[in-house]
mmCIF file of C-alpha atoms in Angstrom:
data_model
loop_
_atom_site.group_PDB
_atom_site.id
_atom_site.type_symbol
_atom_site.label_atom_id
_atom_site.label_comp_id
_atom_site.label_asym_id
_atom_site.label_seq_id
_atom_site.Cartn_x
_atom_site.Cartn_y
_atom_site.Cartn_z
ATOM 1 C CA UNK A 217 0.130 -36.694 -113.284
ATOM 2 C CA UNK A 218 0.209 -38.916 -110.067
ATOM 3 C CA UNK A 219 1.045 -42.641 -110.766
ATOM 4 C CA UNK A 220 -1.754 -44.800 -109.603
ATOM 5 C CA UNK A 221 -0.872 -47.144 -106.440
ATOM 6 C CA UNK A 222 -0.129 -50.560 -107.377
ATOM 7 C CA UNK A 223 -1.242 -53.429 -105.169
ATOM 8 C CA UNK A 224 -0.340 -57.157 -104.251
ATOM 9 C CA UNK A 225 -2.128 -59.620 -102.607
ATOM 10 C CA UNK A 226 -0.505 -60.742 -99.353
ATOM 11 C CA UNK A 227 -1.040 -62.668 -96.266
ATOM 12 C CA UNK A 228 -1.386 -60.158 -93.498
ATOM 13 C CA UNK A 229 -1.448 -62.652 -90.594
ATOM 14 C CA UNK A 230 -2.026 -66.365 -89.590
ATOM 15 C CA UNK A 231 -3.576 -68.397 -86.678
ATOM 16 C CA UNK A 232 -3.818 -71.496 -85.967
ATOM 17 C CA UNK A 233 -5.573 -73.927 -82.965
ATOM 18 C CA UNK A 234 -5.026 -77.584 -81.972
ATOM 19 C CA UNK A 235 -7.432 -79.151 -79.445
ATOM 20 C CA UNK A 236 -5.894 -79.935 -75.797
ATOM 21 C CA UNK A 237 -6.373 -83.491 -75.947
ATOM 22 C CA UNK A 238 -3.147 -85.683 -77.082
ATOM 23 C CA UNK A 239 -3.329 -88.746 -78.459
ATOM 24 C CA UNK A 240 -0.311 -90.902 -78.459
ATOM 25 C CA UNK A 241 0.875 -93.442 -80.586
ATOM 26 C CA UNK A 242 0.350 -95.636 -77.647
ATOM 27 C CA UNK A 243 -3.114 -95.012 -77.366
ATOM 28 C CA UNK A 244 -3.823 -95.704 -80.981
ATOM 29 C CA UNK A 245 -1.653 -98.983 -80.995
ATOM 30 C CA UNK A 246 -4.150 -99.973 -77.858
ATOM 31 C CA UNK A 247 -7.337 -99.241 -80.002
ATOM 32 C CA UNK A 248 -6.314 -100.259 -83.636
ATOM 33 C CA UNK A 249 -5.681 -104.148 -84.443
ATOM 34 C CA UNK A 250 -2.184 -104.375 -85.901
ATOM 35 C CA UNK A 251 -1.295 -100.702 -85.509
ATOM 36 C CA UNK A 252 1.714 -100.936 -83.130
ATOM 37 C CA UNK A 253 3.332 -97.702 -82.179
ATOM 38 C CA UNK A 254 6.701 -98.222 -83.839
ATOM 39 C CA UNK A 255 4.818 -99.121 -87.156
ATOM 40 C CA UNK A 256 2.780 -96.054 -86.905
ATOM 41 C CA UNK A 257 5.861 -93.753 -86.459
ATOM 42 C CA UNK A 258 8.134 -95.336 -89.174
ATOM 43 C CA UNK A 259 5.034 -95.173 -91.608
ATOM 44 C CA UNK A 260 3.522 -92.150 -91.086
ATOM 45 C CA UNK A 261 6.132 -89.901 -89.079
ATOM 46 C CA UNK A 262 3.449 -89.047 -86.621
ATOM 47 C CA UNK A 263 3.942 -89.886 -82.640
ATOM 48 C CA UNK A 264 0.881 -88.015 -81.482
ATOM 49 C CA UNK A 265 -2.346 -85.910 -82.838
ATOM 50 C CA UNK A 266 -5.143 -83.824 -81.311
ATOM 51 C CA UNK A 267 -8.630 -85.121 -80.818
ATOM 52 C CA UNK A 268 -11.393 -82.275 -80.476
ATOM 53 C CA UNK A 269 -13.073 -82.173 -77.188
ATOM 54 C CA UNK A 270 -16.803 -83.706 -77.252
ATOM 55 C CA UNK A 271 -18.566 -80.311 -77.094
ATOM 56 C CA UNK A 272 -15.846 -78.940 -79.776
ATOM 57 C CA UNK A 273 -17.215 -78.857 -83.879
ATOM 58 C CA UNK A 274 -15.317 -77.403 -86.852
ATOM 59 C CA UNK A 275 -16.671 -73.981 -86.200
ATOM 60 C CA UNK A 276 -15.360 -73.952 -82.585
ATOM 61 C CA UNK A 277 -12.090 -74.947 -83.933
ATOM 62 C CA UNK A 278 -12.056 -72.212 -86.690
ATOM 63 C CA UNK A 279 -12.964 -69.264 -84.535
ATOM 64 C CA UNK A 280 -9.803 -69.846 -82.361
ATOM 65 C CA UNK A 281 -7.563 -69.745 -85.664
ATOM 66 C CA UNK A 282 -9.386 -66.716 -87.037
ATOM 67 C CA UNK A 283 -9.077 -64.906 -83.987
ATOM 68 C CA UNK A 284 -5.248 -65.704 -83.703
ATOM 69 C CA UNK A 285 -4.794 -64.596 -87.190
ATOM 70 C CA UNK A 286 -7.011 -61.407 -86.935
ATOM 71 C CA UNK A 287 -5.134 -60.520 -84.083
ATOM 72 C CA UNK A 288 -1.258 -60.970 -85.796
ATOM 73 C CA UNK A 289 -2.982 -58.904 -88.936
ATOM 74 C CA UNK A 290 -4.224 -56.305 -86.446
ATOM 75 C CA UNK A 291 -7.814 -56.519 -87.801
ATOM 76 C CA UNK A 292 -11.257 -56.542 -85.757
ATOM 77 C CA UNK A 293 -13.616 -58.968 -87.156
ATOM 78 C CA UNK A 294 -15.834 -56.122 -88.343
ATOM 79 C CA UNK A 295 -13.162 -55.597 -90.736
ATOM 80 C CA UNK A 296 -13.481 -58.700 -92.882
ATOM 81 C CA UNK A 297 -15.639 -58.573 -96.197
ATOM 82 C CA UNK A 298 -15.808 -62.572 -96.470
ATOM 83 C CA UNK A 299 -14.997 -65.665 -94.453
ATOM 84 C CA UNK A 300 -14.487 -68.697 -96.576
ATOM 85 C CA UNK A 301 -14.224 -71.840 -94.565
ATOM 86 C CA UNK A 302 -12.591 -75.131 -96.156
ATOM 87 C CA UNK A 303 -14.180 -78.310 -94.216
ATOM 88 C CA UNK A 304 -15.140 -81.659 -95.111
ATOM 89 C CA UNK A 305 -16.466 -82.341 -91.605
ATOM 90 C CA UNK A 306 -18.827 -79.010 -91.128
ATOM 91 C CA UNK A 307 -20.667 -78.746 -87.894
ATOM 92 C CA UNK A 308 -23.917 -79.879 -89.923
ATOM 93 C CA UNK A 309 -25.181 -79.565 -93.740
ATOM 94 C CA UNK A 310 -26.985 -76.442 -93.079
ATOM 95 C CA UNK A 311 -26.000 -73.795 -92.383
ATOM 96 C CA UNK A 312 -22.558 -73.109 -93.574
ATOM 97 C CA UNK A 313 -19.707 -73.539 -91.124
ATOM 98 C CA UNK A 314 -18.499 -70.060 -92.092
ATOM 99 C CA UNK A 315 -22.038 -68.749 -90.861
ATOM 100 C CA UNK A 316 -21.373 -70.088 -87.221
ATOM 101 C CA UNK A 317 -18.110 -68.611 -87.406
ATOM 102 C CA UNK A 318 -19.326 -65.169 -88.520
ATOM 103 C CA UNK A 319 -21.429 -65.181 -85.685
ATOM 104 C CA UNK A 320 -18.777 -66.305 -82.776
ATOM 105 C CA UNK A 321 -16.305 -63.487 -84.371
ATOM 106 C CA UNK A 322 -19.272 -61.029 -84.782
ATOM 107 C CA UNK A 323 -18.021 -60.328 -88.195
ATOM 108 C CA UNK A 324 -21.393 -58.926 -89.444
ATOM 109 C CA UNK A 325 -20.117 -57.066 -92.445
ATOM 110 C CA UNK A 326 -18.926 -60.332 -93.917
ATOM 111 C CA UNK A 327 -20.275 -62.639 -96.636
ATOM 112 C CA UNK A 328 -19.689 -66.376 -95.936
ATOM 113 C CA UNK A 329 -19.529 -69.590 -97.825
ATOM 114 C CA UNK A 330 -17.856 -72.815 -97.294
ATOM 115 C CA UNK A 331 -15.673 -74.722 -99.944
ATOM 116 C CA UNK A 332 -15.563 -78.686 -99.709
ATOM 117 C CA UNK A 333 -12.623 -79.900 -101.586
ATOM 118 C CA UNK A 334 -10.928 -81.772 -98.709
ATOM 119 C CA UNK A 335 -7.541 -81.387 -98.370
ATOM 120 C CA UNK A 336 -7.192 -79.333 -101.581
ATOM 121 C CA UNK A 337 -9.711 -77.006 -99.759
ATOM 122 C CA UNK A 338 -7.234 -74.225 -98.606
ATOM 123 C CA UNK A 339 -5.477 -73.762 -101.340
ATOM 124 C CA UNK A 340 -8.708 -73.549 -103.595
ATOM 125 C CA UNK A 341 -10.308 -70.931 -101.023
ATOM 126 C CA UNK A 342 -6.766 -68.649 -101.275
ATOM 127 C CA UNK A 343 -7.479 -68.666 -104.964
ATOM 128 C CA UNK A 344 -11.038 -67.345 -104.691
ATOM 129 C CA UNK A 345 -9.409 -64.872 -101.834
ATOM 130 C CA UNK A 346 -7.330 -63.663 -104.028
ATOM 131 C CA UNK A 347 -9.859 -63.177 -107.079
ATOM 132 C CA UNK A 348 -12.073 -61.003 -104.581
ATOM 133 C CA UNK A 349 -9.237 -58.804 -103.341
ATOM 134 C CA UNK A 350 -8.016 -58.502 -107.233
ATOM 135 C CA UNK A 351 -11.366 -56.817 -107.823
ATOM 136 C CA UNK A 352 -11.286 -54.669 -104.946
ATOM 137 C CA UNK A 353 -7.760 -53.693 -103.196
ATOM 138 C CA UNK A 354 -9.727 -52.767 -100.150
ATOM 139 C CA UNK A 355 -11.390 -56.514 -99.755
ATOM 140 C CA UNK A 356 -10.078 -58.416 -96.638
ATOM 141 C CA UNK A 357 -10.640 -62.041 -96.836
ATOM 142 C CA UNK A 358 -10.366 -64.171 -93.576
ATOM 143 C CA UNK A 359 -9.485 -67.873 -95.092
ATOM 144 C CA UNK A 360 -9.879 -70.551 -92.889
ATOM 145 C CA UNK A 361 -9.294 -74.752 -93.043
ATOM 146 C CA UNK A 362 -10.806 -76.633 -90.176
ATOM 147 C CA UNK A 363 -11.508 -80.423 -89.707
ATOM 148 C CA UNK A 364 -12.854 -82.653 -87.100
ATOM 149 C CA UNK A 365 -11.759 -86.074 -88.973
ATOM 150 C CA UNK A 366 -11.713 -87.888 -85.667
ATOM 151 C CA UNK A 367 -15.441 -88.366 -85.758
ATOM 152 C CA UNK A 368 -15.252 -90.196 -88.844
ATOM 153 C CA UNK A 369 -12.660 -92.520 -88.888
ATOM 154 C CA UNK A 370 -13.313 -96.410 -88.599
ATOM 155 C CA UNK A 371 -10.850 -97.853 -85.698
ATOM 156 C CA UNK A 372 -10.958 -100.935 -87.184
ATOM 157 C CA UNK A 373 -8.892 -99.868 -90.557
ATOM 158 C CA UNK A 374 -5.311 -99.309 -89.536
ATOM 159 C CA UNK A 375 -4.836 -97.401 -93.024
ATOM 160 C CA UNK A 376 -6.742 -94.038 -91.936
ATOM 161 C CA UNK A 377 -7.477 -94.732 -88.193
ATOM 162 C CA UNK A 378 -3.859 -93.741 -87.476
ATOM 163 C CA UNK A 379 -3.458 -90.695 -89.502
ATOM 164 C CA UNK A 380 -5.838 -88.321 -88.640
ATOM 165 C CA UNK A 381 -6.334 -85.511 -86.011
ATOM 166 C CA UNK A 382 -8.493 -82.333 -85.357
ATOM 167 C CA UNK A 383 -7.360 -78.752 -86.014
ATOM 168 C CA UNK A 384 -7.831 -75.339 -87.840
ATOM 169 C CA UNK A 385 -5.484 -72.904 -89.471
ATOM 170 C CA UNK A 386 -6.329 -69.264 -90.868
ATOM 171 C CA UNK A 387 -5.204 -66.655 -92.760
ATOM 172 C CA UNK A 388 -5.942 -62.924 -93.600
ATOM 173 C CA UNK A 389 -5.846 -62.107 -97.081
ATOM 174 C CA UNK A 390 -5.472 -58.527 -98.256
ATOM 175 C CA UNK A 391 -3.903 -56.055 -100.479
ATOM 176 C CA UNK A 392 -0.792 -54.285 -99.511
ATOM 177 C CA UNK A 393 0.922 -51.490 -101.588
ATOM 178 C CA UNK A 394 3.169 -52.001 -104.270
ATOM 179 C CA UNK A 395 6.136 -49.968 -105.569
ATOM 180 C CA UNK A 396 6.210 -50.058 -109.287
ATOM 181 C CA UNK A 397 9.768 -51.920 -110.350
ATOM 182 C CA UNK A 398 10.137 -53.645 -106.734
ATOM 183 C CA UNK A 399 10.590 -57.215 -106.997
ATOM 184 C CA UNK A 400 7.150 -59.037 -107.458
ATOM 185 C CA UNK A 401 5.574 -59.860 -103.779
ATOM 186 C CA UNK A 402 2.501 -61.508 -102.290
ATOM 187 C CA UNK A 403 0.796 -64.476 -103.701
ATOM 188 C CA UNK A 404 2.035 -64.738 -107.202
ATOM 189 C CA UNK A 405 -0.183 -67.699 -108.489
ATOM 190 C CA UNK A 406 -2.438 -70.503 -107.900
ATOM 191 C CA UNK A 407 -3.174 -73.713 -109.876
ATOM 192 C CA UNK A 408 -5.756 -76.328 -109.124
ATOM 193 C CA UNK A 409 -6.660 -79.662 -110.841
ATOM 194 C CA UNK A 410 -9.157 -82.093 -110.302
ATOM 195 C CA UNK A 411 -9.226 -85.929 -111.171
ATOM 196 C CA UNK A 412 -12.742 -86.937 -110.778
ATOM 197 C CA UNK A 413 -12.104 -90.560 -112.633
ATOM 198 C CA UNK A 414 -10.212 -91.355 -109.600
ATOM 199 C CA UNK A 415 -12.824 -89.897 -106.742
ATOM 200 C CA UNK A 416 -13.338 -93.482 -104.992
ATOM 201 C CA UNK A 417 -9.835 -93.618 -103.829
ATOM 202 C CA UNK A 418 -10.679 -91.576 -100.924
ATOM 203 C CA UNK A 419 -14.758 -90.990 -99.894
ATOM 204 C CA UNK A 420 -17.649 -90.971 -97.568
ATOM 205 C CA UNK A 421 -20.346 -92.364 -99.487
ATOM 206 C CA UNK A 422 -23.236 -91.864 -97.198
ATOM 207 C CA UNK A 423 -25.249 -89.238 -95.708
ATOM 208 C CA UNK A 424 -25.647 -87.518 -98.893
ATOM 209 C CA UNK A 425 -28.669 -87.370 -101.386
ATOM 210 C CA UNK A 426 -27.399 -90.529 -102.898
ATOM 211 C CA UNK A 427 -27.698 -92.456 -99.769
ATOM 212 C CA UNK A 428 -29.125 -90.520 -97.143
ATOM 213 C CA UNK A 429 -28.947 -91.570 -93.410
ATOM 214 C CA UNK A 430 -30.625 -94.478 -92.354
ATOM 215 C CA UNK A 431 -30.174 -97.621 -89.843
ATOM 216 C CA UNK A 432 -28.664 -99.247 -92.749
ATOM 217 C CA UNK A 433 -26.166 -96.784 -93.928
ATOM 218 C CA UNK A 434 -24.963 -96.362 -90.007
ATOM 219 C CA UNK A 435 -24.561 -100.211 -89.485
ATOM 220 C CA UNK A 436 -22.312 -100.824 -92.894
ATOM 221 C CA UNK A 437 -19.864 -97.930 -91.882
ATOM 222 C CA UNK A 438 -21.233 -95.413 -94.602
ATOM 223 C CA UNK A 439 -20.679 -92.691 -92.686
ATOM 224 C CA UNK A 440 -16.804 -93.263 -92.047
ATOM 225 C CA UNK A 441 -13.830 -92.148 -94.229
ATOM 226 C CA UNK A 442 -12.510 -94.702 -96.716
ATOM 227 C CA UNK A 443 -9.104 -94.600 -98.154
ATOM 228 C CA UNK A 444 -7.031 -96.795 -100.665
ATOM 229 C CA UNK A 445 -3.908 -96.103 -99.126
ATOM 230 C CA UNK A 446 -1.515 -97.329 -102.116
ATOM 231 C CA UNK A 447 -3.880 -95.342 -104.903
ATOM 232 C CA UNK A 448 -3.967 -92.135 -103.143
ATOM 233 C CA UNK A 449 -0.083 -92.468 -102.980
ATOM 234 C CA UNK A 450 0.259 -93.077 -106.500
ATOM 235 C CA UNK A 451 -2.300 -90.443 -107.281
ATOM 236 C CA UNK A 452 -0.085 -87.689 -105.418
ATOM 237 C CA UNK A 453 3.218 -88.763 -107.020
ATOM 238 C CA UNK A 454 1.782 -88.995 -110.437
ATOM 239 C CA UNK A 455 0.109 -85.842 -110.057
ATOM 240 C CA UNK A 456 1.244 -83.183 -107.584
ATOM 241 C CA UNK A 457 4.895 -82.784 -109.401
ATOM 242 C CA UNK A 458 3.690 -81.923 -112.534
ATOM 243 C CA UNK A 459 1.529 -79.344 -111.323
ATOM 244 C CA UNK A 460 4.382 -77.784 -108.858
ATOM 245 C CA UNK A 461 6.661 -77.709 -111.928
ATOM 246 C CA UNK A 462 3.984 -76.222 -114.360
ATOM 247 C CA UNK A 463 3.282 -73.877 -111.615
ATOM 248 C CA UNK A 464 6.979 -72.668 -111.257
ATOM 249 C CA UNK A 465 7.644 -72.841 -114.915
ATOM 250 C CA UNK A 466 4.738 -70.345 -115.472
ATOM 251 C CA UNK A 467 5.897 -68.222 -112.991
ATOM 252 C CA UNK A 468 9.478 -67.796 -114.115
ATOM 253 C CA UNK A 469 11.064 -70.047 -111.314
ATOM 254 C CA UNK A 470 12.871 -73.224 -110.595
ATOM 255 C CA UNK A 471 12.310 -75.834 -107.841
ATOM 256 C CA UNK A 472 16.117 -74.578 -106.610
ATOM 257 C CA UNK A 473 14.419 -71.143 -106.091
ATOM 258 C CA UNK A 474 11.687 -72.254 -103.620
ATOM 259 C CA UNK A 475 12.848 -71.527 -99.793
ATOM 260 C CA UNK A 476 9.939 -72.972 -97.913
ATOM 261 C CA UNK A 477 7.791 -76.107 -98.892
ATOM 262 C CA UNK A 478 4.228 -76.209 -96.935
ATOM 263 C CA UNK A 479 2.433 -79.188 -98.263
ATOM 264 C CA UNK A 480 -0.657 -80.626 -97.091
ATOM 265 C CA UNK A 481 0.185 -82.914 -93.901
ATOM 266 C CA UNK A 482 -0.739 -86.388 -95.397
ATOM 267 C CA UNK A 483 1.893 -88.650 -94.287
ATOM 268 C CA UNK A 484 5.502 -88.014 -93.488
ATOM 269 C CA UNK A 485 7.074 -90.635 -95.496
ATOM 270 C CA UNK A 486 4.717 -89.379 -98.888
ATOM 271 C CA UNK A 487 5.525 -86.072 -98.371
ATOM 272 C CA UNK A 488 9.098 -86.443 -98.096
ATOM 273 C CA UNK A 489 8.939 -88.381 -101.756
ATOM 274 C CA UNK A 490 6.856 -85.615 -103.237
ATOM 275 C CA UNK A 491 9.491 -83.169 -102.014
ATOM 276 C CA UNK A 492 12.245 -85.421 -103.872
ATOM 277 C CA UNK A 493 10.133 -86.141 -106.941
ATOM 278 C CA UNK A 494 9.407 -82.312 -107.205
ATOM 279 C CA UNK A 495 12.955 -81.223 -106.785
ATOM 280 C CA UNK A 496 12.525 -79.119 -103.747
ATOM 281 C CA UNK A 497 14.963 -80.693 -101.567
ATOM 282 C CA UNK A 498 16.985 -77.301 -101.251
ATOM 283 C CA UNK A 499 13.515 -76.078 -99.662
ATOM 284 C CA UNK A 500 12.659 -76.298 -96.070
ATOM 285 C CA UNK A 501 9.716 -78.871 -95.864
ATOM 286 C CA UNK A 502 7.500 -77.697 -92.996
ATOM 287 C CA UNK A 503 6.023 -80.660 -91.240
ATOM 288 C CA UNK A 504 4.072 -80.446 -88.006
ATOM 289 C CA UNK A 505 2.280 -83.296 -88.550
ATOM 290 C CA UNK A 506 4.782 -85.279 -86.316
ATOM 291 C CA UNK A 507 2.679 -83.846 -83.310
ATOM 292 C CA UNK A 508 -0.570 -82.971 -85.006
ATOM 293 C CA UNK A 509 -1.467 -85.931 -87.332
ATOM 294 C CA UNK A 510 -3.032 -84.910 -90.824
ATOM 295 C CA UNK A 511 -5.803 -82.534 -90.236
ATOM 296 C CA UNK A 512 -7.231 -82.534 -93.659
ATOM 297 C CA UNK A 513 -8.517 -78.848 -94.799
ATOM 298 C CA UNK A 514 -6.381 -77.625 -91.619
ATOM 299 C CA UNK A 515 -2.944 -79.169 -92.685
ATOM 300 C CA UNK A 516 -1.687 -76.548 -95.102
ATOM 301 C CA UNK A 517 -2.784 -73.488 -92.966
ATOM 302 C CA UNK A 518 -1.564 -74.731 -89.839
ATOM 303 C CA UNK A 519 1.785 -75.640 -90.994
ATOM 304 C CA UNK A 520 1.840 -72.276 -92.919
ATOM 305 C CA UNK A 521 1.218 -70.771 -89.006
ATOM 306 C CA UNK A 522 3.950 -72.749 -87.544
ATOM 307 C CA UNK A 523 6.234 -71.801 -89.965
ATOM 308 C CA UNK A 524 5.363 -68.077 -89.692
ATOM 309 C CA UNK A 525 5.285 -67.759 -85.756
ATOM 310 C CA UNK A 526 8.664 -69.773 -85.857
ATOM 311 C CA UNK A 527 10.271 -66.822 -87.500
ATOM 312 C CA UNK A 528 11.966 -68.755 -90.353
ATOM 313 C CA UNK A 529 9.689 -67.019 -92.812
ATOM 314 C CA UNK A 530 11.870 -64.114 -93.810
ATOM 315 C CA UNK A 531 10.901 -61.068 -96.292
ATOM 316 C CA UNK A 532 11.181 -62.151 -100.026
ATOM 317 C CA UNK A 533 11.077 -65.850 -99.528
ATOM 318 C CA UNK A 534 9.760 -67.683 -102.143
ATOM 319 C CA UNK A 535 7.160 -70.441 -100.310
ATOM 320 C CA UNK A 536 5.181 -72.884 -102.086
ATOM 321 C CA UNK A 537 1.806 -74.162 -100.674
ATOM 322 C CA UNK A 538 0.266 -77.809 -101.848
ATOM 323 C CA UNK A 539 -2.205 -79.354 -100.880
ATOM 324 C CA UNK A 540 -3.796 -82.870 -102.368
ATOM 325 C CA UNK A 541 -6.957 -85.146 -101.559
ATOM 326 C CA UNK A 542 -10.241 -86.570 -102.102
ATOM 327 C CA UNK A 543 -11.959 -85.767 -105.187
ATOM 328 C CA UNK A 544 -9.020 -86.208 -106.478
ATOM 329 C CA UNK A 545 -7.873 -82.952 -106.347
ATOM 330 C CA UNK A 546 -4.473 -81.077 -105.810
ATOM 331 C CA UNK A 547 -3.692 -77.530 -105.856
ATOM 332 C CA UNK A 548 -0.896 -75.273 -105.327
ATOM 333 C CA UNK A 549 0.188 -71.773 -104.418
ATOM 334 C CA UNK A 550 3.182 -69.563 -104.799
ATOM 335 C CA UNK A 551 3.709 -66.435 -102.374
ATOM 336 C CA UNK A 552 6.502 -64.244 -102.020
ATOM 337 C CA UNK A 553 6.867 -63.608 -98.550
ATOM 338 C CA UNK A 554 6.006 -60.164 -97.461
ATOM 339 C CA UNK A 555 6.738 -58.921 -94.076
ATOM 340 C CA UNK A 556 4.050 -55.741 -93.440
ATOM 341 C CA UNK A 557 4.582 -52.823 -91.204
ATOM 342 C CA UNK A 558 4.037 -54.083 -87.172
ATOM 343 C CA UNK A 559 5.912 -57.070 -88.346
ATOM 344 C CA UNK A 560 2.689 -59.110 -89.327
ATOM 345 C CA UNK A 561 3.188 -61.425 -92.493
#
């Protein structure tokens, strides 16, 4: 009797896109009261970020990243079964940003939907993709994180206006053959947590059914991002290291086994603290935020694509992704990196 073919869920290709406009710390200094270029670099490790062009929305950025991921995976858009877009700054409340991406790509077979969990969105979308692929090993999922946060920041607020940029990142998730007895591969485990009691730490209070758009909500800044920086830092350091430790323990690994740490690009100083508290000092921490800023839902996939395309992710490396942010929510994913035929990852 022939043995049934085994499969693992893997990343077939990654892609990313950053808008052309570069905004330096010096430009932010000229616009934001009390924010010198040196202060920004010291507090955040960011020296520049990208701003979307006036005619670019979240779906436009997502399409660029998606095409790059599909190209690396060697797939046409018609080969995709699901498009999952993680975004908090979609083109509009209706339709879903994923539907607009489908139209632009010509991915006519794909079912599409958005995930709105801010900076944890891409990791959450990965967990959904993993479930779809587990149900049917022929399934291929395009997972995208995209945000245009610069349209929603208050330039009178130093705490948020120095951090954010715009961008998109994508990954093609599918199954690849796995020989019985070989070391485990692919997307090993994803864990997610929510702490709704802390939801007021990051908010954009107007524009929904509780406070619909009005002259008053625009006047009082209700459509702009609000963030309590100290509270967010405490949330991350109080919750994410335990999430990472639990994920690694249940997967049979120690922090020292992790070769690459790909975190949400919140703030360089905060990420350094997180890596240290989590025992990940030996891992390579990937921080493209120096030249991109905090990209919200796009942070993790943009950082993953940068690491992938640089060639530092080797076959068999243990890679840890971590997202955290509004909700409040956090998520972590553990991958045994797999290089598939043709050199795609």
